[in-house]
mmCIF file of C-alpha atoms and ligand atoms in Angstrom:
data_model
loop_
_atom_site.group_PDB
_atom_site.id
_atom_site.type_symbol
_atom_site.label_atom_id
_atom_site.label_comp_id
_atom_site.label_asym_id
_atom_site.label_seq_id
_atom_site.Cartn_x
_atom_site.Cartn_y
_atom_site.Cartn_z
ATOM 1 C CA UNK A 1 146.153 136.417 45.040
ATOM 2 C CA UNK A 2 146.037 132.603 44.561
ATOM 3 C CA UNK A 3 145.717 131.235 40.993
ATOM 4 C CA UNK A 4 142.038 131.356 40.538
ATOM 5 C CA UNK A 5 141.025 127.663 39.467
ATOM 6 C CA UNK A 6 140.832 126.199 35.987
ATOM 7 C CA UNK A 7 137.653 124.348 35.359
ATOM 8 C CA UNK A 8 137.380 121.492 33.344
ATOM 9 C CA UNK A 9 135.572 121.881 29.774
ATOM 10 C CA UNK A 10 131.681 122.131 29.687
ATOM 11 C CA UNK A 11 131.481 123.052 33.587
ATOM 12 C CA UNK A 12 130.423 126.218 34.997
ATOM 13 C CA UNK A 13 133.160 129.333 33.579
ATOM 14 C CA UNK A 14 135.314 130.539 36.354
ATOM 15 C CA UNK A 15 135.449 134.098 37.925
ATOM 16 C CA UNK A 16 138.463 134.074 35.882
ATOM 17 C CA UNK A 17 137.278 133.961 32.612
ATOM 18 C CA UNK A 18 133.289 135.687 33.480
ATOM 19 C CA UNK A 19 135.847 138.530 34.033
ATOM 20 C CA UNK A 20 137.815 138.415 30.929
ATOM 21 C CA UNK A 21 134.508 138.093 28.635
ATOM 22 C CA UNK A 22 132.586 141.046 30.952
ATOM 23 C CA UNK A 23 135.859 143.235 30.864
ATOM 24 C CA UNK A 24 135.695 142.757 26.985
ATOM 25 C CA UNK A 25 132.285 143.549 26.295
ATOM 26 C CA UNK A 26 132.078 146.282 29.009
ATOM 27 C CA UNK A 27 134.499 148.140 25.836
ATOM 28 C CA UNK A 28 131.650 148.477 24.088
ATOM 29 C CA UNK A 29 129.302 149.922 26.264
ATOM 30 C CA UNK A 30 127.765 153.189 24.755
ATOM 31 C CA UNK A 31 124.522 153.950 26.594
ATOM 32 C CA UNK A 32 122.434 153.236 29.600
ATOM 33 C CA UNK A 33 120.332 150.645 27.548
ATOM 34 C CA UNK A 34 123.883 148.607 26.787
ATOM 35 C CA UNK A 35 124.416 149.057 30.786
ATOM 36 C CA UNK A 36 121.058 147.373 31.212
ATOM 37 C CA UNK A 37 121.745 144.750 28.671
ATOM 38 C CA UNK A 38 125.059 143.487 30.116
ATOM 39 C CA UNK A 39 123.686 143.629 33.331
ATOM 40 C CA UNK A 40 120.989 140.992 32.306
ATOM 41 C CA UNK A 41 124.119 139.178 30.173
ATOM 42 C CA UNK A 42 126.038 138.318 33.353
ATOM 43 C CA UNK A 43 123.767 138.923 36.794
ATOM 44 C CA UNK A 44 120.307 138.416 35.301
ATOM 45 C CA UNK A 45 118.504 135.307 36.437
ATOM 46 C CA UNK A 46 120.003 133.249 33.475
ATOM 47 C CA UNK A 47 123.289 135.534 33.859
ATOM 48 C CA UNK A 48 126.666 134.193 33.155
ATOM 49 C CA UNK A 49 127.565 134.971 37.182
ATOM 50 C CA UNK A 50 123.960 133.610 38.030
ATOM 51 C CA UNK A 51 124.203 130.111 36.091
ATOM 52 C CA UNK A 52 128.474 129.499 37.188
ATOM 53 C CA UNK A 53 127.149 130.128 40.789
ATOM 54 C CA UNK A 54 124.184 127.378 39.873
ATOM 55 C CA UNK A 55 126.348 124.815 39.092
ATOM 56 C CA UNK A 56 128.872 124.793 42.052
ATOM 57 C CA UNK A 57 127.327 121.583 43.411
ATOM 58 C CA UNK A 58 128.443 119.816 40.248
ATOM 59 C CA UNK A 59 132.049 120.495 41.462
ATOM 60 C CA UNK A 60 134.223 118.463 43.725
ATOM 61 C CA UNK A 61 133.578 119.409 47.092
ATOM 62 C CA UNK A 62 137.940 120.671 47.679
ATOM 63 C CA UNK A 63 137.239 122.896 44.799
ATOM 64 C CA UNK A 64 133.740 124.559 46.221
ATOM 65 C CA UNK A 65 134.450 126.740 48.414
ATOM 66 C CA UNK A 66 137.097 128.209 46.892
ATOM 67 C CA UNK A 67 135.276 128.849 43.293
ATOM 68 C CA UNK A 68 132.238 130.067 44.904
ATOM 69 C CA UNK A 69 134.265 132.817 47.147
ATOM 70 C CA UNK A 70 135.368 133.858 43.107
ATOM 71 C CA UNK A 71 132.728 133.803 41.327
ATOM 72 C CA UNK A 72 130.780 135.952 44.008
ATOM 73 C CA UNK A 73 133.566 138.732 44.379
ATOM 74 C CA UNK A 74 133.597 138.932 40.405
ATOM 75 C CA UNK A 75 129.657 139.457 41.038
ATOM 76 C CA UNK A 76 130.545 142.128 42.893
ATOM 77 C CA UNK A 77 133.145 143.874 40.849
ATOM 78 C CA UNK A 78 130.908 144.011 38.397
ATOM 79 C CA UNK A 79 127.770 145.017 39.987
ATOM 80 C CA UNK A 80 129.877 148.119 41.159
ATOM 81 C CA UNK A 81 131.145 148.498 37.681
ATOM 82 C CA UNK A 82 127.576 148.685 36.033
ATOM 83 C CA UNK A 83 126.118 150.780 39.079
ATOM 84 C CA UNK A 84 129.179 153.188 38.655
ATOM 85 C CA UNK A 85 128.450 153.211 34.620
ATOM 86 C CA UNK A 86 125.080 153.865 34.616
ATOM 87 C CA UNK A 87 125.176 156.748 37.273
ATOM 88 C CA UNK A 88 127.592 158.460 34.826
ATOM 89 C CA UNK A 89 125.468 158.258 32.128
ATOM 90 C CA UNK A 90 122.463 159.277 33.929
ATOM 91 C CA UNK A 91 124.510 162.142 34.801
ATOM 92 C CA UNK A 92 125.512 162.828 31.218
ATOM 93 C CA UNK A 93 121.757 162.185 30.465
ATOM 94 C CA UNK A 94 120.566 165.105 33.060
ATOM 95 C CA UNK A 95 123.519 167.173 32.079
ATOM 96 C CA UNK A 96 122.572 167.694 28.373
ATOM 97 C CA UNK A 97 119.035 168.013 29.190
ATOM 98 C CA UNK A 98 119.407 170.519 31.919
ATOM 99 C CA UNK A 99 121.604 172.580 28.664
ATOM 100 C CA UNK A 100 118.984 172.560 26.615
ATOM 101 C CA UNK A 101 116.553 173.105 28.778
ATOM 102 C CA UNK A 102 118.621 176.619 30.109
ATOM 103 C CA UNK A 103 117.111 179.688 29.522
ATOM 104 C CA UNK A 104 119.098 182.685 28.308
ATOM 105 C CA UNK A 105 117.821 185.911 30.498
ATOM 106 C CA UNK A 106 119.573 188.107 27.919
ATOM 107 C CA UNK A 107 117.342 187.609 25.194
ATOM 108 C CA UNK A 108 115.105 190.563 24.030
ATOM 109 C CA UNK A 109 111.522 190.418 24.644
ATOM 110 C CA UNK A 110 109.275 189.188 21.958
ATOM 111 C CA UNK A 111 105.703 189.084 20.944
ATOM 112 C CA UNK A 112 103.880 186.142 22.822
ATOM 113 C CA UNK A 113 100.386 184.601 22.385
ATOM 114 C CA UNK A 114 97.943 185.747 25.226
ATOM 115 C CA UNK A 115 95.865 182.984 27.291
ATOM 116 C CA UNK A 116 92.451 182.420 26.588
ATOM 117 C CA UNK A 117 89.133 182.017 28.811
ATOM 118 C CA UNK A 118 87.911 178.977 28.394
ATOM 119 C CA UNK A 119 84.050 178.345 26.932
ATOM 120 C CA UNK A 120 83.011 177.058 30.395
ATOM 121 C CA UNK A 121 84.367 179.834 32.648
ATOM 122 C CA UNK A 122 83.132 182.104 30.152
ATOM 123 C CA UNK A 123 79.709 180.352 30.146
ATOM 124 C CA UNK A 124 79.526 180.752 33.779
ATOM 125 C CA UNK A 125 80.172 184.653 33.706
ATOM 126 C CA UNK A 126 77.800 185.459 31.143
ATOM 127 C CA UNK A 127 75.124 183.019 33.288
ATOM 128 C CA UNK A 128 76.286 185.072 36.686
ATOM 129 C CA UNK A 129 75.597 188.545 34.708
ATOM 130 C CA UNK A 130 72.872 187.745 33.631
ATOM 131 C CA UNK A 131 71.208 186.977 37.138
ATOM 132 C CA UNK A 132 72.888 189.140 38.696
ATOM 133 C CA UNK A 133 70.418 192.209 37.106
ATOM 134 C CA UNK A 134 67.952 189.840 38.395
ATOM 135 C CA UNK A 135 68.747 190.049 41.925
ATOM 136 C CA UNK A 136 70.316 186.350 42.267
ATOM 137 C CA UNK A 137 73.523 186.315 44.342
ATOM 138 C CA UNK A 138 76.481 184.021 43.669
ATOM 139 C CA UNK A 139 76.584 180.877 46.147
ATOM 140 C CA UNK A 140 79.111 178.011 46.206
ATOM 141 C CA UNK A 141 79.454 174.454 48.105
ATOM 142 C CA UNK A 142 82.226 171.948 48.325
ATOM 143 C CA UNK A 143 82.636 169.481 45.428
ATOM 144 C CA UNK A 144 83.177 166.943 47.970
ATOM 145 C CA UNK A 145 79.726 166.716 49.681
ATOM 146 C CA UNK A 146 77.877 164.543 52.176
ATOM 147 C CA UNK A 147 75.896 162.308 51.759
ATOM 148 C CA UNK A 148 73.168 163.187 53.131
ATOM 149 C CA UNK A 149 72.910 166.706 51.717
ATOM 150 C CA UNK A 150 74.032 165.239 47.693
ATOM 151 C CA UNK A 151 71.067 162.983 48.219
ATOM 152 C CA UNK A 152 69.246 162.443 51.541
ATOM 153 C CA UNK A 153 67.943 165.984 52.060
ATOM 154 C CA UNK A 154 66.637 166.153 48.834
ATOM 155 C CA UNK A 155 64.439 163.511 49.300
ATOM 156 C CA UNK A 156 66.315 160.972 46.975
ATOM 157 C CA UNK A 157 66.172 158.006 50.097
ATOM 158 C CA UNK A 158 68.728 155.453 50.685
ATOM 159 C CA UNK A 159 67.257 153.215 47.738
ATOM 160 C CA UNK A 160 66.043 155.530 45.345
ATOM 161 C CA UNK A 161 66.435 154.979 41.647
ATOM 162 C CA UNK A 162 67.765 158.331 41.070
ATOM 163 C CA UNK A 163 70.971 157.486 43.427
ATOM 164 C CA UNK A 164 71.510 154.802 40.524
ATOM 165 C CA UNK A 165 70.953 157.370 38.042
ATOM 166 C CA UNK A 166 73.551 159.666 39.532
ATOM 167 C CA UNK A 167 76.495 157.316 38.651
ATOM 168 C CA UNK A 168 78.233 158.505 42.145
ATOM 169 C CA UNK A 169 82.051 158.210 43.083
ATOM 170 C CA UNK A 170 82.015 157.502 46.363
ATOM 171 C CA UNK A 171 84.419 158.352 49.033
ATOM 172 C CA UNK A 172 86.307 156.135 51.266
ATOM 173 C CA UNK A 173 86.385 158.190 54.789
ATOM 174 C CA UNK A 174 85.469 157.116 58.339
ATOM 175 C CA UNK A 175 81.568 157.407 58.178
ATOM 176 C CA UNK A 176 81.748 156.144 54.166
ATOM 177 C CA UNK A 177 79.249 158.925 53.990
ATOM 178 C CA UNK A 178 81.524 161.157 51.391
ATOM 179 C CA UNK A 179 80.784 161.320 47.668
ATOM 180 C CA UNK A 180 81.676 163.834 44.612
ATOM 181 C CA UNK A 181 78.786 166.010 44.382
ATOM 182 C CA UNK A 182 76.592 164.446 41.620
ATOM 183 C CA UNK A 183 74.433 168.135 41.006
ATOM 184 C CA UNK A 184 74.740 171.476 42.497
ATOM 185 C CA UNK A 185 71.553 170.605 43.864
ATOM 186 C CA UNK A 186 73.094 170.325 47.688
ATOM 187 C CA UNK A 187 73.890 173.794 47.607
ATOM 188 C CA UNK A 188 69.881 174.179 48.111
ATOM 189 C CA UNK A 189 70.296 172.619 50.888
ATOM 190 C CA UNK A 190 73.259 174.223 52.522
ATOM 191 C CA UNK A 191 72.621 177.646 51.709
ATOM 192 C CA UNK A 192 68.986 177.252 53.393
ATOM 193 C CA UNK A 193 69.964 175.908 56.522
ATOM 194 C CA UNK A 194 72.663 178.549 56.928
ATOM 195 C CA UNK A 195 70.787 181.665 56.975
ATOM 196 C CA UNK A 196 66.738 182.690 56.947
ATOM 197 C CA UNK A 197 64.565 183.336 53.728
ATOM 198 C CA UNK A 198 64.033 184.649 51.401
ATOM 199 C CA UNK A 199 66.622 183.031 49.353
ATOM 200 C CA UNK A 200 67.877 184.344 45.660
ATOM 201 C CA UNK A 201 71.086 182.979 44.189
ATOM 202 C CA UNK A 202 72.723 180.539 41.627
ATOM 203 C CA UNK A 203 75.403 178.428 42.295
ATOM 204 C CA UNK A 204 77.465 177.302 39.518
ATOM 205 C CA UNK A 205 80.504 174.820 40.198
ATOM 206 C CA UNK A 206 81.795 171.395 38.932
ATOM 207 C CA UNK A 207 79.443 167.989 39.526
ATOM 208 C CA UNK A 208 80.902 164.656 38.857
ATOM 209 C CA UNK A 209 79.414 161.419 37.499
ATOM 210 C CA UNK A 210 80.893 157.890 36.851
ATOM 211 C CA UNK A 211 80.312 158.199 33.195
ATOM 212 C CA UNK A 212 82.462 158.862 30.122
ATOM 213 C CA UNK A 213 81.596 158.616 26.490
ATOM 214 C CA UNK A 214 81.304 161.403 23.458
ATOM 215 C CA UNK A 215 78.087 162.985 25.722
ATOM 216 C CA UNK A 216 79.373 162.256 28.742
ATOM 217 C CA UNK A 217 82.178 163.149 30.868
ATOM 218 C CA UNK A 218 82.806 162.042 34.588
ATOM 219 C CA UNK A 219 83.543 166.029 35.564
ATOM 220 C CA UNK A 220 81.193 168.619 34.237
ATOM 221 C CA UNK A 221 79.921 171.775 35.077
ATOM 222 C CA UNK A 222 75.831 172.608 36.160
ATOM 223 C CA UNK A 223 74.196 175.686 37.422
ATOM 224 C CA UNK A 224 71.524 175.501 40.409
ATOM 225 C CA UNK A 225 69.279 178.493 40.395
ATOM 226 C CA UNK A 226 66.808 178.950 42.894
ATOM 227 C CA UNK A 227 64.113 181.610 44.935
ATOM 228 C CA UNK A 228 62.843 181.168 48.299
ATOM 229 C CA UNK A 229 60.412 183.789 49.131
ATOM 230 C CA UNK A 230 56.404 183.899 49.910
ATOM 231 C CA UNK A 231 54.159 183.325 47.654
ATOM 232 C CA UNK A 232 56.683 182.276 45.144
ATOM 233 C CA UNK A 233 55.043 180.451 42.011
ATOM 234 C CA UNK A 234 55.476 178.765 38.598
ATOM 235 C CA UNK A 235 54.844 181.858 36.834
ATOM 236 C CA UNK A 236 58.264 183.486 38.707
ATOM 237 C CA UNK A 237 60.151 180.433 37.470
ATOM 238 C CA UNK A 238 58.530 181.008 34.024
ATOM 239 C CA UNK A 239 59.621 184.445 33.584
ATOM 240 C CA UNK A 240 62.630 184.027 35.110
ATOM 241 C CA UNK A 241 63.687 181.750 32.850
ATOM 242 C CA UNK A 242 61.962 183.246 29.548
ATOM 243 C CA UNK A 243 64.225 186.390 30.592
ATOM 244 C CA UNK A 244 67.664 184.122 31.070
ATOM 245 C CA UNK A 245 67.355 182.183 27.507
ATOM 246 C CA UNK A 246 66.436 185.444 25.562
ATOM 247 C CA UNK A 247 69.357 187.389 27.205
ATOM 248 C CA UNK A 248 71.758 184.450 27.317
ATOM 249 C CA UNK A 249 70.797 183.182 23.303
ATOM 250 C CA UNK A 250 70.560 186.901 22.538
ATOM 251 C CA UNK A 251 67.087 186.437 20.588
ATOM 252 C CA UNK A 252 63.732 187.742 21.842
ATOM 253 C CA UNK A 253 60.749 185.282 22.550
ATOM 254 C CA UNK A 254 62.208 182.076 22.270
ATOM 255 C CA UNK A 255 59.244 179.823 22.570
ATOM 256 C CA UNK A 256 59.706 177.114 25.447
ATOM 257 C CA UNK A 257 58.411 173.941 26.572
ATOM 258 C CA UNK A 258 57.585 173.030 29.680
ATOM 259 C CA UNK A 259 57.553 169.033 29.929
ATOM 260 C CA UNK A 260 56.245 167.365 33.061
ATOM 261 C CA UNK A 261 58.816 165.398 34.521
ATOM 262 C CA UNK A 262 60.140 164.467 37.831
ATOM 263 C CA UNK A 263 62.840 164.987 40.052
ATOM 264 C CA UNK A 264 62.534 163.886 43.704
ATOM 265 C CA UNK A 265 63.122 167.720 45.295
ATOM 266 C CA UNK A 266 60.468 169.696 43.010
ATOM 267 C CA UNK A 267 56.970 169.139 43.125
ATOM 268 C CA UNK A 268 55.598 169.514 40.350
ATOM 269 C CA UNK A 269 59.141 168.922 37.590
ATOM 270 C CA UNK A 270 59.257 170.171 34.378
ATOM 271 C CA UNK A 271 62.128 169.685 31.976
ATOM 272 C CA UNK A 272 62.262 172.614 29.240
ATOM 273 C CA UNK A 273 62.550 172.790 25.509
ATOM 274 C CA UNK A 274 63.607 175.354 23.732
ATOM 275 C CA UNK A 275 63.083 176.129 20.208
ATOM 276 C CA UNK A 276 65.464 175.706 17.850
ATOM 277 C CA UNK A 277 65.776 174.732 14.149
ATOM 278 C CA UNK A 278 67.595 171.597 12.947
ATOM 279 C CA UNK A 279 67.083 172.108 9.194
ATOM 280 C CA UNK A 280 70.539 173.640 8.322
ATOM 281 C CA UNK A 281 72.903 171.084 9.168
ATOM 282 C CA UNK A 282 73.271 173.036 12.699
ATOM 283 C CA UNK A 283 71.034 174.068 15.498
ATOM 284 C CA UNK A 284 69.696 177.657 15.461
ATOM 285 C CA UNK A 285 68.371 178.655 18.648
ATOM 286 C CA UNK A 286 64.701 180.861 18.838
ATOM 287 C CA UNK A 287 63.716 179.820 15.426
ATOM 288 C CA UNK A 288 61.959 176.939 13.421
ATOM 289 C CA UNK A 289 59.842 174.723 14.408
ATOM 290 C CA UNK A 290 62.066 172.006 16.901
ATOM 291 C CA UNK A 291 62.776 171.803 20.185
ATOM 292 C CA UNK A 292 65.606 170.611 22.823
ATOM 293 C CA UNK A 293 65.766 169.681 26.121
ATOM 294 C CA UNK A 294 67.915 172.658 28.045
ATOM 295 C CA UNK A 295 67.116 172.358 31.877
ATOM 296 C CA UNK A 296 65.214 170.912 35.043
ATOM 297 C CA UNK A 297 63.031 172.656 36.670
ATOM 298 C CA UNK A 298 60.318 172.666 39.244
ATOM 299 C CA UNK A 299 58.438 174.458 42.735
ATOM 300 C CA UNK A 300 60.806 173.453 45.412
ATOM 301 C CA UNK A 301 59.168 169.938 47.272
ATOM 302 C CA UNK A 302 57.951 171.017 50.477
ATOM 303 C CA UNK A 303 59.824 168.370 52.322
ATOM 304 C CA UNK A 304 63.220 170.024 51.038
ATOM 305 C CA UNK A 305 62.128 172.686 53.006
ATOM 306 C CA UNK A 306 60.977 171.254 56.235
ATOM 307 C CA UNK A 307 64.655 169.485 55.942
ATOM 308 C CA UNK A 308 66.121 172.799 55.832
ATOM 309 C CA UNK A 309 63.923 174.204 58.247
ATOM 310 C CA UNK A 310 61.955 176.547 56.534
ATOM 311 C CA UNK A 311 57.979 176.364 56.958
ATOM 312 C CA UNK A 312 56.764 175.500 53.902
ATOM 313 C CA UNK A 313 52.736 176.733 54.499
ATOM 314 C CA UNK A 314 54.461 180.405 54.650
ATOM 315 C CA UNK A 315 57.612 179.899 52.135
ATOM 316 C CA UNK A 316 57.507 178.403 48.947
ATOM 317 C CA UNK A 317 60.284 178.596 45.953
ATOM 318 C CA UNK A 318 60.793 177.435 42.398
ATOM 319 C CA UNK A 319 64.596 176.221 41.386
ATOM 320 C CA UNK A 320 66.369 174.893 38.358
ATOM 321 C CA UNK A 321 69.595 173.159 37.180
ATOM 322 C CA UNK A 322 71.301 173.834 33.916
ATOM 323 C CA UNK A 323 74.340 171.928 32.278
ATOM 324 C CA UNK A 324 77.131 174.571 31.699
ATOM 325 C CA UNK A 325 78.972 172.669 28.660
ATOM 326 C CA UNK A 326 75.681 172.273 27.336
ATOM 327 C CA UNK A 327 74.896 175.929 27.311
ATOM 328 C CA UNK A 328 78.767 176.169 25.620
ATOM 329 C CA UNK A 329 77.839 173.992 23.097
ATOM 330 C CA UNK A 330 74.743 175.525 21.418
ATOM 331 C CA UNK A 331 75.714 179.050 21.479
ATOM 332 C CA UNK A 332 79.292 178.638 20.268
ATOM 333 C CA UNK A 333 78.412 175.705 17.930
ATOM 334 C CA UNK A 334 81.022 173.366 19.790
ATOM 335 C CA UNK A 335 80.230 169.569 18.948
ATOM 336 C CA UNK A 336 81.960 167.324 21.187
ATOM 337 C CA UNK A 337 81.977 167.090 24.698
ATOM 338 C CA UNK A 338 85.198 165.770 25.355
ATOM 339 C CA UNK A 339 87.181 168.854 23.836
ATOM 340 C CA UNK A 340 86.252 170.931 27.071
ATOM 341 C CA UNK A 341 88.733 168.880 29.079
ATOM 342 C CA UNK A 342 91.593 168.143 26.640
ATOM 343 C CA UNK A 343 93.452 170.929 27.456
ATOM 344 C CA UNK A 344 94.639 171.249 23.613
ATOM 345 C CA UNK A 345 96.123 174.864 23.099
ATOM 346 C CA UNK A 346 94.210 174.753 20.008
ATOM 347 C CA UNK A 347 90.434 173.922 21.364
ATOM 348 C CA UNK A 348 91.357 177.386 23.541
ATOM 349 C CA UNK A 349 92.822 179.147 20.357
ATOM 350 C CA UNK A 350 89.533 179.004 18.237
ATOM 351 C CA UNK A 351 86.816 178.603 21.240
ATOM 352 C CA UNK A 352 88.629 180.985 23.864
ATOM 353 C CA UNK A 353 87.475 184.748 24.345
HETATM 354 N N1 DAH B 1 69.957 168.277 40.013
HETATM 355 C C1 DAH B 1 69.355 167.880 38.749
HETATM 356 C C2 DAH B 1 70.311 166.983 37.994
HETATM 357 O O1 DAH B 1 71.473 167.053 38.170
HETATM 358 C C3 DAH B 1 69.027 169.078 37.917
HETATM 359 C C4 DAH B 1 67.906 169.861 38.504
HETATM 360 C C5 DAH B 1 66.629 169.583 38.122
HETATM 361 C C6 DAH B 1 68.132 170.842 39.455
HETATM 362 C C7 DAH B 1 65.566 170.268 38.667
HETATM 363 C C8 DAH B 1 67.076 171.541 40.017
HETATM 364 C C9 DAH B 1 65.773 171.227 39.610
HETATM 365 O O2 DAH B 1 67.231 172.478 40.925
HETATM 366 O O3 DAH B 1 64.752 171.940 40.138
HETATM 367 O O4 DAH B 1 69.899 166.205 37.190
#
């Protein structure tokens, strides 16, 4: 190969010598980070390579060509260098993790911690046995749901404050007509229009709301009771649910409180309070002299039956909604919401059954 040319002082350096300061640095390479680093050093935007090959036009035009031809095949030789560095110790890398990581087939059985149910699943069991014995069968919908059965079918219209209230994530599809369910409420409406009263069952399942803070989380869980049947009234919904806290809180009587409220699919609403006493520093359910908001509740709006096709001079129904996590929290004495969904062995450990 030609003598590669010698550049005056103070002009760009030659391939020449870019090659004799990379080939004695590249000695001292020890690790994919130094790879990195010497890669920046000589093909990096302000690179060695990057700023000779920036100042060819400085140079006399008979010498151009020729420098430029050098300084890019050194580029290259070292690119390939680098690439062919750093593969190796990627390979090293991946070699000495893949060794640790190895499992040895020979070694003898030992003792090993068993897996936990979690609260929530265990909530939802003890919720399912109890209605069971009370004739309610087990019902489930998609947690991606229509619009029109998350909302329109029960009566919450296109701009009704409750849609605001609900906090939705909303789908992108074809129609835009998808959202995360924001209740279990559309079950209602799908188990109803897919078979003929009466109607007994609770669906419990996960509902999702844009919302996250210590009392809020975007995915929880909720229960949707509900009876379709003639002649169905408030006094079935009463007892019903006097029967479900007293078996679920495992105390006899608890003294609730029906609160007039609304919700656009019942007519009339209640929300119930249960008793409970505060004084201790933690909440006792069934005794003292407080109370706490536990559910919704309500008689079933006529017009949520006429949607589903139901007559609603012969039928009539009562049905309810019930936060799982909350349920979780007051009879195992868990305090924050967020531990349901941290996945921390621990939270499972002490919580689990
Ligand atoms: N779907 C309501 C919510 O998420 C809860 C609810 C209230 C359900 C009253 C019901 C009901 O079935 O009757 O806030």
């Amino acid at each position: 190969m030609e003598q590669a040319l010698k550049t005056p002082q103070n002009s760009p350096l030659s391939a020449v010598e870019i090659k004799q300061l990379f080939d004695a640095e590249y000695q001292n390479i020890n690790s994919l980070a130094d790879v990195e680093k010497l890669r920046v050093e000589y093909l990096g935007k302000s690179g060695k390579v990057t700023e000779s090959l920036k100042t060819l036009g400085t140079l006399p035009a008979e010498q151009r060509k020729q420098f430029g031809a050098e300084v890019n095949q050194v580029k290259v030789q070292i690119t390939e260098v680098l690439e062919n560095k750093k593969a190796e110790f990627e390979s090293k890398e991946l070699n000495e993790k893949l060794l640790k990581e190895s499992i040895d087939i020979s070694i003898p059985a030992q003792k090993v911690k068993f897996g936990k149910t979690h609260p929530v699943s265990h909530v939802v069991q003890e919720v399912k046995d109890i209605f069971a014995s009370l004739g309610f069968v087990y019902a489930e919908g998609p947690e991606i749901e229509n619009d029109y059965n998350n909302f329109t079918a029960l009566n919450i219209s296109e701009n009704h404050p409750a849609r605001q209230m609900h906090d939705t994530f909303y789908i992108k599809s074809v129609d835009n007509n998808l959202v995360l369910r924001t209740h279990t409420s559309p079950v209602q409406i799908r188990t109803m229009k897919n078979g003929k009263p009466p109607f007994k069952f609770i669906a419990p399942g996960r509902t999702f709301r844009c919302d996250s803070d210590q009392t809020h989380s975007p995915m929880f869980h909720q229960i949707e009771g509900f009876y379709v049947d003639k002649n169905v009234n408030m006094g079935h919904l009463k007892g019903c649910l006097q029967e479900f806290l007293d078996r679920f809180f495992e105390v006899s009587g608890i003294k609730m409180r029906f609160r007039a409220s609304f919700f656009p699919f019942t007519e009339p609403s209640a929300e119930v309070d249960i008793q409970c006493n505060r004084s201790g520093g933690k909440i006792e359910i069934g005794k003292g002299a407080d109370f706490l908001e536990i559910l919704g509740c309500g008689m079933i709006h006529p017009k949520i039956l006429e949607n589903c096709g139901i007559n609603s001079e012969e039928y009539s129904g009562f049905a309810f909604g019930i936060g799982i996590e909350r349920l979780a929290m007051l009879k195992y004495g868990i305090s924050d919401l967020r531990q349901f969904f941290e996945n921390d062995v621990r939270f499972l450990q002490h919580y689990g059954f």
